[in-house]
CSV table of C-alpha atoms in Angstrom, one decimal:
chain,number,residue,atom,x,y,z
A,1,MET,CA,27.7,19.8,-26.3
A,2,GLU,CA,30.4,19.9,-28.1
A,3,GLU,CA,33.3,23.0,-28.7
A,4,SER,CA,31.8,24.0,-31.7
A,5,ALA,CA,33.1,27.0,-32.4
A,6,LYS,CA,31.0,30.0,-30.9
A,7,THR,CA,33.7,32.1,-31.0
A,8,VAL,CA,37.5,32.4,-31.4
A,9,HIS,CA,39.3,30.9,-28.9
A,10,ASN,CA,43.3,30.0,-28.0
A,11,PRO,CA,42.9,26.1,-29.0
A,12,THR,CA,41.9,23.6,-25.4
A,13,LEU,CA,41.2,20.3,-24.7
A,14,SER,CA,37.2,19.4,-24.3
A,15,TYR,CA,36.2,16.3,-22.8
A,16,SER,CA,34.8,15.1,-25.9
A,17,ARG,CA,37.9,15.0,-27.3
A,18,LEU,CA,39.7,13.7,-24.7
A,19,LYS,CA,37.6,10.1,-24.6
A,20,GLU,CA,37.7,10.5,-28.9
A,21,PHE,CA,41.5,10.1,-28.0
A,22,LYS,CA,41.2,7.2,-26.7
A,23,GLN,CA,38.4,5.8,-27.5
A,24,CYS,CA,40.7,5.8,-31.1
A,25,PRO,CA,44.1,8.1,-31.3
A,26,LEU,CA,43.2,8.6,-35.3
A,27,ARG,CA,39.8,9.2,-35.2
A,28,TYR,CA,41.2,12.0,-33.0
A,29,GLN,CA,43.6,12.8,-35.6
A,30,LEU,CA,41.2,12.7,-38.5
A,31,SER,CA,38.2,15.0,-36.4
A,32,MET,CA,40.8,17.7,-34.8
A,33,VAL,CA,43.8,17.5,-37.4
A,34,ASN,CA,42.5,17.1,-40.3
A,35,ARG,CA,39.6,18.5,-39.6
A,36,ILE,CA,37.8,16.5,-42.0
A,37,PRO,CA,33.7,16.9,-41.6
A,38,GLN,CA,31.5,14.6,-40.1
A,39,PRO,CA,27.7,13.9,-42.0
A,40,PRO,CA,25.2,15.2,-40.7
A,41,GLN,CA,23.0,12.6,-38.4
A,42,MET,CA,19.9,12.5,-37.0
A,43,HIS,CA,20.8,11.8,-33.3
A,44,LEU,CA,22.8,14.8,-33.3
A,45,ALA,CA,19.9,17.5,-35.1
A,46,PHE,CA,17.5,15.8,-32.4
A,47,GLY,CA,19.7,16.6,-29.7
A,48,THR,CA,21.1,19.9,-30.4
A,49,ALA,CA,17.3,21.2,-30.8
A,50,VAL,CA,16.3,19.6,-27.3
A,51,HIS,CA,19.3,21.3,-25.8
A,52,GLN,CA,18.1,24.5,-27.8
A,53,VAL,CA,14.5,24.4,-26.1
A,54,LEU,CA,15.6,23.7,-22.4
A,55,GLU,CA,18.0,26.4,-22.7
A,56,ASN,CA,15.5,29.0,-24.1
A,57,LEU,CA,13.4,27.8,-21.2
A,58,TYR,CA,15.8,28.5,-18.4
A,59,ALA,CA,16.5,31.9,-19.5
A,60,LEU,CA,12.5,32.6,-18.4
A,61,PRO,CA,12.1,34.3,-15.3
A,62,ARG,CA,10.7,31.3,-12.9
A,63,PRO,CA,7.4,31.6,-12.7
A,64,GLU,CA,7.4,31.7,-16.8
A,65,ARG,CA,9.5,28.2,-17.3
A,66,THR,CA,5.8,25.9,-17.4
A,67,HIS,CA,5.3,23.0,-19.4
A,68,GLU,CA,3.4,24.9,-21.9
A,69,ALA,CA,5.8,27.9,-22.5
A,70,ALA,CA,8.2,24.8,-23.4
A,71,LEU,CA,6.3,23.1,-26.0
A,72,ALA,CA,5.6,26.0,-27.7
A,73,ASP,CA,9.2,26.8,-28.0
A,74,ILE,CA,9.8,23.9,-29.7
A,75,PRO,CA,9.1,25.2,-33.2
A,76,GLU,CA,11.1,28.3,-33.2
A,77,ALA,CA,14.4,26.5,-31.4
A,78,PHE,CA,13.4,23.8,-34.3
A,79,ARG,CA,13.9,26.8,-36.5
A,80,PHE,CA,16.7,28.6,-34.9
A,81,THR,CA,18.8,24.9,-34.7
A,82,MET,CA,18.5,24.5,-38.5
A,83,ASP,CA,20.0,27.9,-38.9
A,84,GLU,CA,22.5,27.4,-36.8
A,85,HIS,CA,23.5,24.4,-38.7
A,86,PRO,CA,22.0,24.3,-41.9
A,87,GLU,CA,23.9,21.1,-43.0
A,88,TYR,CA,20.8,18.9,-40.9
A,89,GLU,CA,18.8,20.2,-43.7
A,90,GLU,CA,19.8,17.2,-45.8
A,91,LEU,CA,18.7,14.8,-43.6
A,92,PHE,CA,15.1,16.1,-44.1
A,93,GLU,CA,13.4,14.9,-47.3
A,94,THR,CA,9.8,16.7,-46.8
A,95,GLU,CA,8.5,19.0,-43.8
A,96,ALA,CA,6.2,16.2,-42.8
A,97,GLU,CA,9.9,14.6,-41.7
A,98,LYS,CA,10.9,17.6,-39.9
A,99,GLU,CA,7.4,17.8,-37.9
A,100,GLU,CA,8.0,14.1,-37.1
A,101,LEU,CA,11.5,15.3,-35.2
A,102,GLN,CA,9.5,17.9,-33.5
A,103,GLY,CA,6.7,15.2,-32.2
A,104,ARG,CA,9.8,13.4,-30.7
A,105,ILE,CA,11.0,16.7,-29.1
A,106,ARG,CA,7.4,17.3,-27.5
A,107,THR,CA,7.9,13.9,-26.2
A,108,VAL,CA,11.0,14.4,-24.6
A,109,ILE,CA,9.5,17.7,-22.9
A,110,ASP,CA,6.7,15.7,-21.9
A,111,LYS,CA,9.4,13.6,-20.3
A,112,TYR,CA,11.7,16.1,-18.9
A,113,PHE,CA,8.8,18.0,-16.7
A,114,LEU,CA,8.4,14.3,-15.6
A,115,ILE,CA,11.9,14.5,-13.9
A,116,GLU,CA,12.3,18.3,-13.0
A,117,ASN,CA,10.7,21.1,-12.5
A,118,PRO,CA,12.3,24.3,-13.8
A,119,SER,CA,10.3,27.0,-11.8
A,120,LEU,CA,11.7,26.2,-8.6
A,121,LEU,CA,15.2,26.3,-9.3
A,122,ILE,CA,17.6,29.2,-9.4
A,123,ASN,CA,19.9,28.9,-12.3
A,124,ALA,CA,23.3,30.3,-12.2
A,125,GLY,CA,24.4,29.6,-15.8
A,126,ARG,CA,23.1,27.8,-19.1
A,127,GLU,CA,25.3,26.6,-22.2
A,128,LEU,CA,28.0,28.0,-19.6
A,129,GLU,CA,31.5,28.2,-21.2
A,130,VAL,CA,34.4,27.8,-18.9
A,131,GLN,CA,38.0,27.8,-19.5
A,132,ALA,CA,40.6,26.2,-17.0
A,133,VAL,CA,44.5,25.0,-17.0
A,134,THR,CA,45.3,21.9,-15.1
A,135,ASP,CA,48.7,21.3,-12.7
A,136,GLU,CA,50.7,21.0,-16.2
A,137,GLY,CA,50.0,23.5,-18.0
A,138,VAL,CA,47.3,21.5,-20.2
A,139,ASN,CA,44.0,24.2,-21.3
A,140,ILE,CA,40.3,22.5,-21.1
A,141,ARG,CA,37.2,23.9,-21.9
A,142,GLY,CA,34.0,22.9,-21.6
A,143,PHE,CA,29.9,23.5,-22.1
A,144,ILE,CA,27.8,22.9,-19.6
A,145,ASP,CA,24.2,22.9,-20.2
A,146,ARG,CA,23.1,24.0,-16.7
A,147,ILE,CA,24.5,25.0,-13.7
A,148,ASP,CA,22.1,25.5,-10.4
A,149,ARG,CA,22.5,27.5,-7.5
A,150,ASN,CA,21.1,26.2,-3.7
A,151,PRO,CA,19.6,29.6,-2.1
A,152,ASN,CA,20.5,28.6,1.7
A,153,ASP,CA,24.3,27.7,1.3
A,154,GLY,CA,25.2,28.9,-2.5
A,155,SER,CA,26.7,25.6,-3.3
A,156,LEU,CA,26.4,24.3,-6.7
A,157,ARG,CA,24.7,22.1,-8.9
A,158,VAL,CA,26.5,21.3,-12.8
A,159,VAL,CA,23.4,19.5,-15.2
A,160,ASP,CA,23.9,17.6,-18.7
A,161,TYR,CA,21.3,16.5,-20.3
A,162,LYS,CA,21.9,13.4,-22.5
A,163,THR,CA,18.6,12.4,-25.0
A,164,GLY,CA,20.7,9.1,-25.7
A,165,LYS,CA,20.5,6.0,-23.7
A,166,MET,CA,21.7,5.5,-20.2
A,167,PRO,CA,24.8,3.4,-20.2
A,168,ARG,CA,24.6,0.0,-18.3
A,169,PRO,CA,25.8,0.0,-15.3
A,170,GLN,CA,29.6,-1.5,-16.8
A,171,TYR,CA,29.9,1.6,-18.5
A,172,GLN,CA,28.5,4.3,-15.9
A,173,GLN,CA,32.0,5.6,-14.7
A,174,ASP,CA,33.1,6.7,-17.6
A,175,ALA,CA,30.1,8.6,-18.6
A,176,LEU,CA,30.7,10.2,-15.4
A,177,ASP,CA,34.1,11.1,-16.3
A,178,GLN,CA,32.2,14.1,-17.8
A,179,LEU,CA,31.1,15.3,-14.9
A,180,ARG,CA,34.0,14.9,-13.1
A,181,PHE,CA,35.9,17.3,-16.2
A,182,TYR,CA,33.1,19.8,-15.3
A,183,ALA,CA,33.4,19.9,-11.6
A,184,LEU,CA,37.7,20.0,-12.4
A,185,LEU,CA,36.8,23.2,-14.5
A,186,LEU,CA,34.4,24.9,-12.3
A,187,THR,CA,36.9,24.2,-9.6
A,188,LYS,CA,40.2,25.4,-10.8
A,189,ALA,CA,38.1,28.6,-13.1
A,190,LYS,CA,35.2,29.3,-10.4
A,191,LYS,CA,37.5,28.2,-7.0
A,192,GLN,CA,34.0,26.1,-6.1
A,193,THR,CA,33.8,22.7,-6.5
A,194,PRO,CA,29.5,21.5,-7.3
A,195,ALA,CA,28.0,20.0,-4.8
A,196,ARG,CA,26.6,17.8,-7.0
A,197,THR,CA,26.9,16.7,-11.0
A,198,GLN,CA,24.6,14.8,-12.6
A,199,LEU,CA,23.5,13.7,-15.9
A,200,VAL,CA,20.2,13.5,-17.1
A,201,TYR,CA,19.0,11.0,-19.4
A,202,LEU,CA,15.7,12.6,-20.7
A,203,GLU,CA,14.4,10.2,-22.5
A,204,ALA,CA,14.8,6.9,-19.9
A,205,GLN,CA,13.6,9.6,-17.2
A,206,GLN,CA,16.8,8.8,-14.9
A,207,ILE,CA,19.7,10.7,-13.3
A,208,LEU,CA,23.2,9.6,-12.4
A,209,PRO,CA,24.7,11.8,-9.6
A,210,LEU,CA,27.8,12.2,-8.9
A,211,ASP,CA,28.7,14.2,-5.5
A,212,PRO,CA,32.7,14.8,-6.8
A,213,GLN,CA,35.3,14.8,-3.9
A,214,GLY,CA,38.9,15.1,-3.7
A,215,HIS,CA,40.1,12.0,-5.2
A,216,ASP,CA,37.3,12.6,-8.4
A,217,LEU,CA,39.2,15.8,-9.0
A,218,TYR,CA,42.7,14.5,-8.9
A,219,GLY,CA,41.6,11.3,-11.2
A,220,ILE,CA,40.3,13.2,-14.0
A,221,GLU,CA,43.0,16.1,-14.1
A,222,LYS,CA,45.6,13.4,-13.9
A,223,THR,CA,44.1,11.4,-16.5
A,224,ILE,CA,43.8,14.9,-18.5
A,225,ASN,CA,47.3,15.3,-18.4
A,226,GLN,CA,48.5,11.7,-19.2
A,227,THR,CA,46.1,11.6,-22.4
A,228,TRP,CA,47.4,15.0,-23.6
A,229,THR,CA,51.5,13.9,-22.8
A,230,ARG,CA,50.1,11.4,-25.6
A,231,ILE,CA,48.4,13.2,-27.8
A,232,GLU,CA,51.7,15.6,-28.1
A,233,GLU,CA,53.7,12.7,-28.8
A,234,ALA,CA,51.3,11.6,-31.8
A,235,LEU,CA,51.6,15.2,-33.0
A,236,ASN,CA,55.1,15.2,-33.0
A,237,LYS,CA,55.9,12.0,-34.2
A,238,ARG,CA,53.2,12.9,-37.3
A,239,TYR,CA,51.3,9.5,-36.2
A,240,PHE,CA,48.0,8.4,-35.0
A,241,THR,CA,47.7,5.1,-34.2
A,242,THR,CA,44.1,3.5,-34.7
A,243,ARG,CA,42.7,1.3,-32.1
A,244,LYS,CA,39.8,-1.4,-33.8
A,245,GLY,CA,36.7,-2.2,-31.6
A,246,PRO,CA,33.2,-2.1,-31.5
A,247,LEU,CA,32.7,1.8,-32.2
A,248,CYS,CA,34.5,1.3,-35.5
A,249,THR,CA,31.0,0.2,-36.9
A,250,TRP,CA,29.6,4.0,-36.5
A,251,CYS,CA,33.2,5.7,-37.3
A,252,PRO,CA,32.3,8.4,-40.2
A,253,PHE,CA,35.8,8.2,-41.3
A,254,GLN,CA,36.5,4.4,-42.2
A,255,GLU,CA,37.4,5.7,-45.8
A,256,TYR,CA,40.1,7.1,-43.8
A,257,CYS,CA,41.6,4.2,-42.2
A,258,PRO,CA,44.4,1.6,-42.8
A,259,GLU,CA,41.7,-0.9,-41.1
A,260,PHE,CA,39.6,-0.8,-43.5
A,261,GLY,CA,42.0,-0.6,-46.8
A,262,GLY,CA,41.4,3.3,-46.4
A,263,LYS,CA,44.7,5.7,-46.6
A,264,THR,CA,45.1,8.3,-43.9
A,265,PRO,CA,45.7,12.0,-45.2
A,266,GLU,CA,49.1,14.0,-44.5
A,267,MET,CA,48.3,16.2,-41.6
A,268,PRO,CA,48.5,20.5,-42.2
A,269,GLU,CA,51.6,21.7,-40.5
A,270,ASP,CA,50.1,24.5,-39.3
A,271,ARG,CA,47.2,22.8,-37.6
A,272,ILE,CA,49.8,20.4,-35.6
A,273,GLU,CA,52.0,24.0,-34.6
A,274,TYR,CA,48.0,25.1,-33.4
A,275,LEU,CA,46.9,22.4,-31.6
A,276,LEU,CA,50.4,22.1,-29.4
A,277,GLN,CA,49.8,25.0,-28.5
A,278,ILE,CA,47.1,23.4,-26.2
A,279,ARG,CA,50.0,23.2,-23.5
A,280,SER,CA,50.6,26.5,-21.9
A,281,GLN,CA,54.6,27.5,-22.6
A,282,ASP,CA,54.8,29.7,-19.5
């Protein structure tokens, strides 16, 4: 999940922002430095509500984590999502459209129960916030959808739910970087590397697993450190480059991008100074 403000934090780098900068430095600037809000999108409302249903499900005692309980919770989870994100209201013109989206959520929950049996799993965390510091002092943070614990040996499994399409084989290693990021977080913060991590693509009913090894942790930590160094340089120079590509079609910031004839706003100095604290100065 996105590192949305549940509480006030010192600045950190999340996987989503790491990925955002790598895709397009200017997009990172507009979202994190200028803090230009993105318009609400239906797929985000859908994904947030699905995550809420599953979070609520794993709050129940194991015998109560039934298919029926999950389906019954959908209206309440949807209302909670709308209360937490009032900007989603503009996505719907009628109550019928809200009902239609809840129907999509029910379909996804049906599919989820064909993948896992929640009553058999020992939950060690849901929507768990984890913070850590890399070997070069970069403060990182993530919200992990779910952590399971093996009752026999105490090993951990990290689970991240996805409501989008499963990536094609040539892009799956990029998708697995999110799991490497979470594995690094747990290794540094909890002193325990998860035995398994997995992306669960709910609509496709497919699982993309990774059993993290030392080279996975080393590689993602190197990527974090190198990427943050590049972000620091851009912050200090007050200049973020553009990176034009296929994803530009879906970018919500085109009106501020020179690649599309837009004008990039000035960066607030206090925000720059705040973000520069992501690397510890100790």
